PDB file of C-alpha atoms in Angstrom:
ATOM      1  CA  UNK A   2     104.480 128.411  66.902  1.00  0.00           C
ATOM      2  CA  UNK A   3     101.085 129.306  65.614  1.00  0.00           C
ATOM      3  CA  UNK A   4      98.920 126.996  63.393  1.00  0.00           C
ATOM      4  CA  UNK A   5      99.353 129.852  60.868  1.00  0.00           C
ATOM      5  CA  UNK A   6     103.496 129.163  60.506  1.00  0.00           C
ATOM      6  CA  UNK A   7     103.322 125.641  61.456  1.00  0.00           C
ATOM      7  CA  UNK A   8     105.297 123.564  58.720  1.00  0.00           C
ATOM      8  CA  UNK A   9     102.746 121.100  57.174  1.00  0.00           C
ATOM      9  CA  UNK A  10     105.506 118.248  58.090  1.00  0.00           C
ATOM     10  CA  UNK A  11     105.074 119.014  62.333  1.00  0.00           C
ATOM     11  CA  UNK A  12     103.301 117.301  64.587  1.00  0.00           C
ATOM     12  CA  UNK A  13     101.141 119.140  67.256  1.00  0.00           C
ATOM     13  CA  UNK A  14     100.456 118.836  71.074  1.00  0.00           C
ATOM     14  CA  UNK A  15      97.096 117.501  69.979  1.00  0.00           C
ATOM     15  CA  UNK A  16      98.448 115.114  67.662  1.00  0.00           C
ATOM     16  CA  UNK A  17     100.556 113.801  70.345  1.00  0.00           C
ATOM     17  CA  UNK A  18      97.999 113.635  72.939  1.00  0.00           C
ATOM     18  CA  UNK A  19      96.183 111.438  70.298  1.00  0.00           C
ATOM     19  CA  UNK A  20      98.973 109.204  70.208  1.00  0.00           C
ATOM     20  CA  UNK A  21      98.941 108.984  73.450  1.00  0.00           C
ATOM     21  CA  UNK A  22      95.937 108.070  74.368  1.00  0.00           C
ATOM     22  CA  UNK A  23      95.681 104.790  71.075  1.00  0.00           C
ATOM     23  CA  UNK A  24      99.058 103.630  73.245  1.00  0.00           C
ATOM     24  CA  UNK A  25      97.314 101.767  75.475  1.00  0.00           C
ATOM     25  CA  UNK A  26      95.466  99.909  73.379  1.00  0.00           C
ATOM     26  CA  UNK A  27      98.397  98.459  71.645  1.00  0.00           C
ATOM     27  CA  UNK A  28      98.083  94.749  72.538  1.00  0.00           C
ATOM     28  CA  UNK A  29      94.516  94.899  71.614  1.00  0.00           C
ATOM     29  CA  UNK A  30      95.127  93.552  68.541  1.00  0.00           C
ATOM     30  CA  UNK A  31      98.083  90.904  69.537  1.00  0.00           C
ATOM     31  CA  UNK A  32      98.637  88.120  67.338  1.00  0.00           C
ATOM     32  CA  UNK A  33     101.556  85.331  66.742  1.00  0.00           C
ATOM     33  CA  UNK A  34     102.908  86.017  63.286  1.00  0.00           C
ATOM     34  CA  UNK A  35     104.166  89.762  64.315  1.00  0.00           C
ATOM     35  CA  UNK A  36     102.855  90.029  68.176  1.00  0.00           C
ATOM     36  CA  UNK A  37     102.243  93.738  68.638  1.00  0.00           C
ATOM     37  CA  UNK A  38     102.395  95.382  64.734  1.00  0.00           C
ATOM     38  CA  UNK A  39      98.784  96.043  64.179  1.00  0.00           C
ATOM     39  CA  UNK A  40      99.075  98.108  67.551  1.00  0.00           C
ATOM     40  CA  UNK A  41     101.525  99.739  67.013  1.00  0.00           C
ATOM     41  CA  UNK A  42     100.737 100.827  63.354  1.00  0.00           C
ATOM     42  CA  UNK A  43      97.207 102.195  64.826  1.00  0.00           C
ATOM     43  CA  UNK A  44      99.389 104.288  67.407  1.00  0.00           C
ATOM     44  CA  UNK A  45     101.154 105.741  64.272  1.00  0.00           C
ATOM     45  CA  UNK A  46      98.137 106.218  62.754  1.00  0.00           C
ATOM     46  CA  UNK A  47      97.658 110.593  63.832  1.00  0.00           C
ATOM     47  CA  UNK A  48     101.504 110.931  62.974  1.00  0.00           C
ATOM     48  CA  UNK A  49     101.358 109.096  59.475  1.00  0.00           C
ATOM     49  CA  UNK A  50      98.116 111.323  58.671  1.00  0.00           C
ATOM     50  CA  UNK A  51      99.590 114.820  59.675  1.00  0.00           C
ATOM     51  CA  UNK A  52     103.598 113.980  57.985  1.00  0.00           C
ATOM     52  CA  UNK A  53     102.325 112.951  54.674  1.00  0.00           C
ATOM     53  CA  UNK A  54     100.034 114.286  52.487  1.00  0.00           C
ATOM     54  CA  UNK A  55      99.743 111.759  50.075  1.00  0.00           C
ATOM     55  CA  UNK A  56      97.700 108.020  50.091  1.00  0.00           C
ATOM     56  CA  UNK A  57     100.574 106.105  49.007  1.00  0.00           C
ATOM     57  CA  UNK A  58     102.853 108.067  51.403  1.00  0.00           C
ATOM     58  CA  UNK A  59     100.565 107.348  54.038  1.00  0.00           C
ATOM     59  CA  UNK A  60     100.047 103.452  52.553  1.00  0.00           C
ATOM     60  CA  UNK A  61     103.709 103.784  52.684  1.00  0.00           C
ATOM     61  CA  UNK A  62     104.302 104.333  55.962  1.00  0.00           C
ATOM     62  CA  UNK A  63     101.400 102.588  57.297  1.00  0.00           C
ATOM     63  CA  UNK A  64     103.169  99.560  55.782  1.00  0.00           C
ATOM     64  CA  UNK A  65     106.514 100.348  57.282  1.00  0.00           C
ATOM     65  CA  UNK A  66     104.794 100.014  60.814  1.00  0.00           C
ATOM     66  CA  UNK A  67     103.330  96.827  60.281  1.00  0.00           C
ATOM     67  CA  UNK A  68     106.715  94.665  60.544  1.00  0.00           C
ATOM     68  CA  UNK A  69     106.933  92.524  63.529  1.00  0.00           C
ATOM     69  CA  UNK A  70     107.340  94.532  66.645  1.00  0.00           C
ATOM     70  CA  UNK A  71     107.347  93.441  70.304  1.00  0.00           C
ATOM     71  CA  UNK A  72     108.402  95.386  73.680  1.00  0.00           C
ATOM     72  CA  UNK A  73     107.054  96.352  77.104  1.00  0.00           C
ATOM     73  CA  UNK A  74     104.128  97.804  76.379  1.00  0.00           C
ATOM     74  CA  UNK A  75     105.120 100.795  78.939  1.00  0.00           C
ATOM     75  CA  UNK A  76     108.158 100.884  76.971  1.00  0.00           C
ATOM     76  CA  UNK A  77     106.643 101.015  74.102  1.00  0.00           C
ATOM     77  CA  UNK A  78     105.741 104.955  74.506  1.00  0.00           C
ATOM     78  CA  UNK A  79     109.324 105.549  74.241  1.00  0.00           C
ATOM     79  CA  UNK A  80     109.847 104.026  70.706  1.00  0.00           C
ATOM     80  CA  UNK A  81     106.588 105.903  70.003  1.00  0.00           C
ATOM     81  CA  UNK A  82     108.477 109.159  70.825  1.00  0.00           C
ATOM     82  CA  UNK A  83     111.740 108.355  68.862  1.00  0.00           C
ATOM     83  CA  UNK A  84     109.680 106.896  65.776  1.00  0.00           C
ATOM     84  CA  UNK A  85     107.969 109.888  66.060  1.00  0.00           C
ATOM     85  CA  UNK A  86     110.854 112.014  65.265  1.00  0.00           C
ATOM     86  CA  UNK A  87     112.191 109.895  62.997  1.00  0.00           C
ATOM     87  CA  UNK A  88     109.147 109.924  60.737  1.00  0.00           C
ATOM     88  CA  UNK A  89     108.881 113.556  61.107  1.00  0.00           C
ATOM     89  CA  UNK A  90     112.536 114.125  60.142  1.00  0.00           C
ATOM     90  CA  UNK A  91     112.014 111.723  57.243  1.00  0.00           C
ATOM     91  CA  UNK A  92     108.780 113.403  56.216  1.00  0.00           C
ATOM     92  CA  UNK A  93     110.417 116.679  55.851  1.00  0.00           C
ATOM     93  CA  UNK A  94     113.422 115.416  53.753  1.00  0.00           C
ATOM     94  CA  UNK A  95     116.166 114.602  55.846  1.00  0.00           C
ATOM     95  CA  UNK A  96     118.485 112.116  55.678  1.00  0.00           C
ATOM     96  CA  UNK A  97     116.735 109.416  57.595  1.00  0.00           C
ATOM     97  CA  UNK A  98     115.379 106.529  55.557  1.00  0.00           C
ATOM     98  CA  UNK A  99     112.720 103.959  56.374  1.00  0.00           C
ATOM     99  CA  UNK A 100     115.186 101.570  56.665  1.00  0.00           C
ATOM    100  CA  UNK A 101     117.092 103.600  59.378  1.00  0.00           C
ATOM    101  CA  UNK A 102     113.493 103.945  61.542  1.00  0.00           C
ATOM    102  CA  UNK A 103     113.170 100.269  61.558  1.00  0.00           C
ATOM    103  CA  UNK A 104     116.415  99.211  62.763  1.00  0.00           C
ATOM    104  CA  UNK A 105     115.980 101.772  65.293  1.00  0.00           C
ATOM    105  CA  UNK A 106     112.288 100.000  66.406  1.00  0.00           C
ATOM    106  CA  UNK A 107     114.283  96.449  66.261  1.00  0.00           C
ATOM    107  CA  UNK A 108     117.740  97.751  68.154  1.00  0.00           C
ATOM    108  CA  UNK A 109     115.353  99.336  71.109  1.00  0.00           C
ATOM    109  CA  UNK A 110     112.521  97.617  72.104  1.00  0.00           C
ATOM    110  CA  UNK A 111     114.959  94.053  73.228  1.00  0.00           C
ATOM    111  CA  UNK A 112     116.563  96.016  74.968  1.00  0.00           C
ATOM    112  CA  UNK A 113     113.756  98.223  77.006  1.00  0.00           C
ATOM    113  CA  UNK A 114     111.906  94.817  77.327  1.00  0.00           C
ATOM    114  CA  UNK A 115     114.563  93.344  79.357  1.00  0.00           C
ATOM    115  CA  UNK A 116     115.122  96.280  82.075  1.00  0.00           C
ATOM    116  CA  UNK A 117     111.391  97.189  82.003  1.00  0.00           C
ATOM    117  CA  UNK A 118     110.230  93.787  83.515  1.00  0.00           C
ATOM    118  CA  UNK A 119     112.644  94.143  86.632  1.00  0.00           C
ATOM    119  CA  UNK A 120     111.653  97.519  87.469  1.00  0.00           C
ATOM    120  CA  UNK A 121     108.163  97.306  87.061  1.00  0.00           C
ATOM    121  CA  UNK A 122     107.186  93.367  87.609  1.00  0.00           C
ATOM    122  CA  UNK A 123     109.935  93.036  89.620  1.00  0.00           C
ATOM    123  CA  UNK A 124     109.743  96.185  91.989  1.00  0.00           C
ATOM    124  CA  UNK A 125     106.970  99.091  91.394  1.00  0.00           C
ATOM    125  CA  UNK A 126     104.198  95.762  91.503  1.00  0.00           C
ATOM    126  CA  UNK A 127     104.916  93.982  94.370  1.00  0.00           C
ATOM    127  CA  UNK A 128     105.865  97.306  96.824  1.00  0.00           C
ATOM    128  CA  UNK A 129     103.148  99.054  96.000  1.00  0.00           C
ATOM    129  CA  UNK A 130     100.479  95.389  95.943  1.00  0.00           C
ATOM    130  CA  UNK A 131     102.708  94.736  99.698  1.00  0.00           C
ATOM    131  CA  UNK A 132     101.741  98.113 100.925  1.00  0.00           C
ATOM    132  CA  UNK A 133      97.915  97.914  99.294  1.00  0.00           C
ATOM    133  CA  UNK A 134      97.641  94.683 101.155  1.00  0.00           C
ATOM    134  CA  UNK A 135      98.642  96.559 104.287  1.00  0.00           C
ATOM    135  CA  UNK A 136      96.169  98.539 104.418  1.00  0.00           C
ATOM    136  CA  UNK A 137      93.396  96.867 103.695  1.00  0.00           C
ATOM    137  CA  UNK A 138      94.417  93.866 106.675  1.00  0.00           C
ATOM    138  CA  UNK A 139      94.720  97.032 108.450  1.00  0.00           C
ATOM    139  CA  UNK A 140      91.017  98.045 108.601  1.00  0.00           C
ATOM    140  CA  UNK A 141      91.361 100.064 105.729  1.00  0.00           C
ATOM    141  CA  UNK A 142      88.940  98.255 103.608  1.00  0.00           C
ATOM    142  CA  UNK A 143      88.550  99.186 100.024  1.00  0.00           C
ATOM    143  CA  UNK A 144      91.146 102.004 100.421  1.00  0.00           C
ATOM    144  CA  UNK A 145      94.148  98.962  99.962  1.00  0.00           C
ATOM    145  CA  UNK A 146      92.406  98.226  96.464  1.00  0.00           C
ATOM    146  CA  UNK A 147      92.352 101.932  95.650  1.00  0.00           C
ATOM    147  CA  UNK A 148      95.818 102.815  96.796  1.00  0.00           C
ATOM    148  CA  UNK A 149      96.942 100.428  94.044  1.00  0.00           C
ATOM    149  CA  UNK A 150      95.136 101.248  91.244  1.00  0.00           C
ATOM    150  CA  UNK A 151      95.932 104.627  91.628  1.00  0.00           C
ATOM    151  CA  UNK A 152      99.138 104.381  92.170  1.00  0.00           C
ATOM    152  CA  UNK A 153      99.766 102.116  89.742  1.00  0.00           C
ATOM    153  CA  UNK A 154      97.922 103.926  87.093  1.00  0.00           C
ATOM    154  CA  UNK A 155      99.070 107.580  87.669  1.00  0.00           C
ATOM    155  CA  UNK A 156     102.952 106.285  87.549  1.00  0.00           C
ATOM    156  CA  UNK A 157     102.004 104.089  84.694  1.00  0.00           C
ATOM    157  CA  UNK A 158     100.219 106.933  82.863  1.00  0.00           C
ATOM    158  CA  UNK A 159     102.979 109.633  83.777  1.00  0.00           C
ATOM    159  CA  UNK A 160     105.578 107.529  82.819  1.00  0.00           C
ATOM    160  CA  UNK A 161     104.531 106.389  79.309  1.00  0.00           C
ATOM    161  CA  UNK A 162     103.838 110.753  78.580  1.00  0.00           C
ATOM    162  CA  UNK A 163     107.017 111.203  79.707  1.00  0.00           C
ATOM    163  CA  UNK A 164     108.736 108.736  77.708  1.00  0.00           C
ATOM    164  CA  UNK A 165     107.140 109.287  74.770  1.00  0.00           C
ATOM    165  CA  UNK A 166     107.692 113.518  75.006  1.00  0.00           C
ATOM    166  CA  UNK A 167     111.162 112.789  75.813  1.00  0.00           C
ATOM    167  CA  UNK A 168     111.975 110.178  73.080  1.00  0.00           C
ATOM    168  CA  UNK A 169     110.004 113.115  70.169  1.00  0.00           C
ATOM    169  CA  UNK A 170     112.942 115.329  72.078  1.00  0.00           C
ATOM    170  CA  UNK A 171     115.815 113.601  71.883  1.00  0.00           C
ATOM    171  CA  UNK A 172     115.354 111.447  68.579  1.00  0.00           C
ATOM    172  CA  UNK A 173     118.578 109.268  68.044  1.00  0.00           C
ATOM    173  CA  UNK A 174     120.107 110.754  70.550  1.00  0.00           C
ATOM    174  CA  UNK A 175     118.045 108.619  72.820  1.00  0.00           C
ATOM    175  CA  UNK A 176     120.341 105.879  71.482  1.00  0.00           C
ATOM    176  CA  UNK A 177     123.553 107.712  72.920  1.00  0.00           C
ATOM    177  CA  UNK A 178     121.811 107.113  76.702  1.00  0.00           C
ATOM    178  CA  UNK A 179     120.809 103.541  75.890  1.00  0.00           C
ATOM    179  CA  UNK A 180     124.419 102.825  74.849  1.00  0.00           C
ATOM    180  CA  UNK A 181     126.284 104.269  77.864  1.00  0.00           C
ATOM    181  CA  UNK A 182     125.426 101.405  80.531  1.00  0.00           C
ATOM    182  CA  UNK A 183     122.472 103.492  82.611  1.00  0.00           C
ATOM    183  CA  UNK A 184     120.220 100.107  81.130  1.00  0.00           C
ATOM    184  CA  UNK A 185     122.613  97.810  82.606  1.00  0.00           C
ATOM    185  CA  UNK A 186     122.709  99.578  86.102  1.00  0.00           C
ATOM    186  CA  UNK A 187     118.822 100.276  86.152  1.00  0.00           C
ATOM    187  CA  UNK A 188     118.277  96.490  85.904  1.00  0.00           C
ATOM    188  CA  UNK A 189     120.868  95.544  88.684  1.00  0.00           C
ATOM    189  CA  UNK A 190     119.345  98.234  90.974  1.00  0.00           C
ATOM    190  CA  UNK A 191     115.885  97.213  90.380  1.00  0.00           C
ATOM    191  CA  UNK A 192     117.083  93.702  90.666  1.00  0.00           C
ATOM    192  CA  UNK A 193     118.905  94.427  93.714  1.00  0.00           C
ATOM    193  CA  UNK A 194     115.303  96.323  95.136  1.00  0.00           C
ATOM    194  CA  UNK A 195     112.928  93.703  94.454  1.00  0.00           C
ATOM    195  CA  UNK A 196     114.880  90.748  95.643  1.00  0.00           C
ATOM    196  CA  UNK A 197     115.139  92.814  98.994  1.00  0.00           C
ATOM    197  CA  UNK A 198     111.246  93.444  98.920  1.00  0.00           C
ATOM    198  CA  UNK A 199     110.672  89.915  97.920  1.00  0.00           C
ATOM    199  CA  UNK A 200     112.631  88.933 101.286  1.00  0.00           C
ATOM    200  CA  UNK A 201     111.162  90.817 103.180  1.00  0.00           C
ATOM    201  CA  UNK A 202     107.697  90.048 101.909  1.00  0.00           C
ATOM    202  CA  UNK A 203     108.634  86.421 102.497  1.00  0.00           C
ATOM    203  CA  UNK A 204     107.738  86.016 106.147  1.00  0.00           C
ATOM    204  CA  UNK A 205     105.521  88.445 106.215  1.00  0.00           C
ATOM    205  CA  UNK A 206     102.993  86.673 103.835  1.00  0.00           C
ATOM    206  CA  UNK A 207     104.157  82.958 103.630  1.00  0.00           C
ATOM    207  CA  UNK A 208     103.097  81.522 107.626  1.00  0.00           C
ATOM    208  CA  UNK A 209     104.422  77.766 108.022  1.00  0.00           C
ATOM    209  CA  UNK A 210     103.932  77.370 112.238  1.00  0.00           C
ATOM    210  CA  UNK A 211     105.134  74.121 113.707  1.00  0.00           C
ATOM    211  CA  UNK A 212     103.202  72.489 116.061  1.00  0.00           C
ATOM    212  CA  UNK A 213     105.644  69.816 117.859  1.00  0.00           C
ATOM    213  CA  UNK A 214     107.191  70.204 121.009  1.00  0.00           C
ATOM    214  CA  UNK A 215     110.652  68.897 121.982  1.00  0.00           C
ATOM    215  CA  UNK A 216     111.203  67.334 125.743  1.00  0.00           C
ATOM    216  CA  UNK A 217     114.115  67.651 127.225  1.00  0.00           C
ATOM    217  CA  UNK A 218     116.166  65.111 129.517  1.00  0.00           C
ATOM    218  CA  UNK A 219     114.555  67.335 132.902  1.00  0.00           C
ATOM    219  CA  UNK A 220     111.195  66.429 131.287  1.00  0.00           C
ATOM    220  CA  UNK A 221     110.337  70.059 130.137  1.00  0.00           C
ATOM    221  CA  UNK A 222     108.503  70.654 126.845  1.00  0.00           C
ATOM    222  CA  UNK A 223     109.832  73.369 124.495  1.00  0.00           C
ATOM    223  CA  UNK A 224     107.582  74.210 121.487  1.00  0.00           C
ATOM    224  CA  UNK A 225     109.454  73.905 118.443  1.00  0.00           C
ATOM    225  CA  UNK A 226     107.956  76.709 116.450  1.00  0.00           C
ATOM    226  CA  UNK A 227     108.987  78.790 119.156  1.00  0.00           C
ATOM    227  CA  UNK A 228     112.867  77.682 119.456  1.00  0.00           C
ATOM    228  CA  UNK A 229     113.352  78.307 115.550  1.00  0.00           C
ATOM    229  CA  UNK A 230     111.845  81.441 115.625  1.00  0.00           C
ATOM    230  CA  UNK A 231     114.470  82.369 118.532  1.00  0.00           C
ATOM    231  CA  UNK A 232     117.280  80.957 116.527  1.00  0.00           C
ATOM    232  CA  UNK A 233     116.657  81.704 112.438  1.00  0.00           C
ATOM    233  CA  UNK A 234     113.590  83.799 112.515  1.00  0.00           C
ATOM    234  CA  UNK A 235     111.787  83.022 108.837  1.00  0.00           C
ATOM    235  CA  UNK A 236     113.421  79.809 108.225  1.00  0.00           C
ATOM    236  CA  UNK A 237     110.684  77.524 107.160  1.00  0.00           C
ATOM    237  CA  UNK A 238     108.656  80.151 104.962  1.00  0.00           C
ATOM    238  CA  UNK A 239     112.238  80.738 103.306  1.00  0.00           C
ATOM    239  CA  UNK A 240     112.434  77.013 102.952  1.00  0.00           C
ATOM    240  CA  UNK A 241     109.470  76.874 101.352  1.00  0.00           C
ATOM    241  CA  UNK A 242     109.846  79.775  98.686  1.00  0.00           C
ATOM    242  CA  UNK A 243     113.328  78.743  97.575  1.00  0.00           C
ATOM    243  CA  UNK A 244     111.870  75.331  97.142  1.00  0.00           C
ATOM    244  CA  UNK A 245     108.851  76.447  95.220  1.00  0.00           C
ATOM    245  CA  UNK A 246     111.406  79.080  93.179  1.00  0.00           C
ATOM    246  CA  UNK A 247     113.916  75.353  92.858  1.00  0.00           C
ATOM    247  CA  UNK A 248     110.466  73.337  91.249  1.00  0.00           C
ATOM    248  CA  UNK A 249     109.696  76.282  88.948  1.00  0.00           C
ATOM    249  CA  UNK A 250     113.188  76.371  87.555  1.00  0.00           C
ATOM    250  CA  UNK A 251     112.806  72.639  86.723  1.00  0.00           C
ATOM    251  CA  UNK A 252     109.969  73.313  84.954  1.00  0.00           C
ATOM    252  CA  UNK A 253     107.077  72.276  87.394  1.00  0.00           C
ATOM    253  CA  UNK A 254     104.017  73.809  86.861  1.00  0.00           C
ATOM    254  CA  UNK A 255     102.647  76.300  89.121  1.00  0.00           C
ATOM    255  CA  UNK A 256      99.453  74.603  89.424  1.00  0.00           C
ATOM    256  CA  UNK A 257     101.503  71.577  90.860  1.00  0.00           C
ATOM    257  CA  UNK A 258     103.003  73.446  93.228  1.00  0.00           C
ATOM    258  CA  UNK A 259      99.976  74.735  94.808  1.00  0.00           C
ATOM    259  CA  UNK A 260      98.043  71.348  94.663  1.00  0.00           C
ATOM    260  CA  UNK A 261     101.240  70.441  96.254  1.00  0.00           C
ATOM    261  CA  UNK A 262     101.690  73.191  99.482  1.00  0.00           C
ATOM    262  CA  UNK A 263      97.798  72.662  99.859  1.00  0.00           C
ATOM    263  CA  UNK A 264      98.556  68.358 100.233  1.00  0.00           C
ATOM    264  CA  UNK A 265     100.988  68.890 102.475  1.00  0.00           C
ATOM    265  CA  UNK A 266      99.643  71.640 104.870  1.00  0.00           C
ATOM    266  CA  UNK A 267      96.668  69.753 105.177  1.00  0.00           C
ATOM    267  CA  UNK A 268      98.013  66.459 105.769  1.00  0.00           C
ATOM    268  CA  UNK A 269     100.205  67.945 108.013  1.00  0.00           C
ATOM    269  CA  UNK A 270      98.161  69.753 110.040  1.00  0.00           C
ATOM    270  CA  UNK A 271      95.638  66.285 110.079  1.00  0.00           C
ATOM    271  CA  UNK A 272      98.847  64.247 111.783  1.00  0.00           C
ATOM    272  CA  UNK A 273     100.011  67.203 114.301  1.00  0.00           C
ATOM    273  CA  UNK A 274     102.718  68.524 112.311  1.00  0.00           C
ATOM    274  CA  UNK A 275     101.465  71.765 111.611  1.00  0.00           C
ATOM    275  CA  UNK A 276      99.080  74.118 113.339  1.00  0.00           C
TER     276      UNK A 276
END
């Protein structure tokens, strides 16, 4: 549609793009009473200037914006996209009410919270730091460093454009996906995925080596280390996580805990124990 027959209450690609790029400075202006308003307002800010013509419309919906609002902030680009649509609706004199875009803001971002965390703290993060890691104990140098931010930041970038293109698209209907259990098996799978990379990450980065020996009745010396790693390979780093994950549940502190490993592997490596 040209700029010529463009209705006054439609947003553009540009204004979008400007959206886009306030989003990730959303948290910049945190703060207790309502956490992550005054970002989000700010991110409304292109929308709220091309929809109404008006100052007190604009005041208006400025104000709307600044209620308390928290989410994951990558999540966040997809309430962007379905406020969007919402406001634009409402702007143009359909029958969507201010009231109707804030329940939507409250009903959504609990929800995206909890099964953004999982997928991207709990799975994305730690494959992608795992295989940066790799690399650079590989000989790879500063390429293990870049392979994460980049990787990181082009799915975190593509992601939130997506999302927030997608949610302008759909409007409610976004709600109809949300509602039909896809949340609910996208947590369990990324669940499911990062407790496997966890595990597997487990003995790969967490070393505990034994230094005892047993002798046997025929007087022959069998090192320790080397008998559990024949019989339960992994057994003493997985001792040790799901006791540090057992402390942390009961509320110890993490800076305990590693005042705590760093006690004992010294000490134990001063009377033999450990190598």
């Amino acid at each position: 549609m040209s700029a010529t027959t463009r209705h006054p209450g439609e947003l553009t690609l540009g204004d979008q793009l400007k959206i886009f790029g306030r989003s990730g400075l959303e948290q910049a202006a945190w703060n207790y009473p309502r956490l992550q308003n005054l970002g989000f307002c700010y991110v409304m800010i292109p929308a709220i200037q091309r929809l109404y013509a008006t100052r007190d419309q604009q005041a208006a919906a400025a104000t709307r914006h600044l209620t308390s609002f928290n989410t994951m902030p990558y999540m966040q680009s997809l309430i962007t996209g379905v406020t969007l649509s919402l406001e634009e609706q409402h702007a143009n004199g359909a029958d969507v009410s201010a009231a109707d875009i804030n329940a939507m803001k409250v009903g959504m971002m609990g929800s995206l919270a909890g099964v953004a965390d999982p997928v991207w703290w709990g799975t994305w993060r730690p494959i992608l730091s795992a295989f940066a890691a790799s690399l650079a104990l590989s000989g790879f140098g500063i390429g293990g460093p870049l392979v994460f931010f980049l990787g990181w930041n082009v799915a975190r970038l593509t992601f939130r454009w997506w999302a927030q293109r997608w949610g302008y698209r759909q409007g409610l209907n976004v709600i109809d996906y949300l509602s039909s259990g896809i949340l609910q098996k996208l947590t369990l799978g990324a669940s499911i995925v990062g407790m496997f990379v966890m595990g597997a990450l487990v003995p790969r980065w967490t070393r505990v080596q034994l230094k005892a020996t047993l002798t046997t009745s025929a007087h022959t010396d069998y090192a320790l280390q080397k008998l559990l790693d024949q019989l339960v390979p992994g057994l003493l780093p997985l001792v040790l996580t799901l006791g540090c994950v057992w402390l942390l549940r009961h509320h110890v502190k993490p800076l305990w805990l590693l005042v705590g490993v760093l006690v004992i592997s010294l000490v134990g490596t001063w009377l033999g124990i450990f190598q």
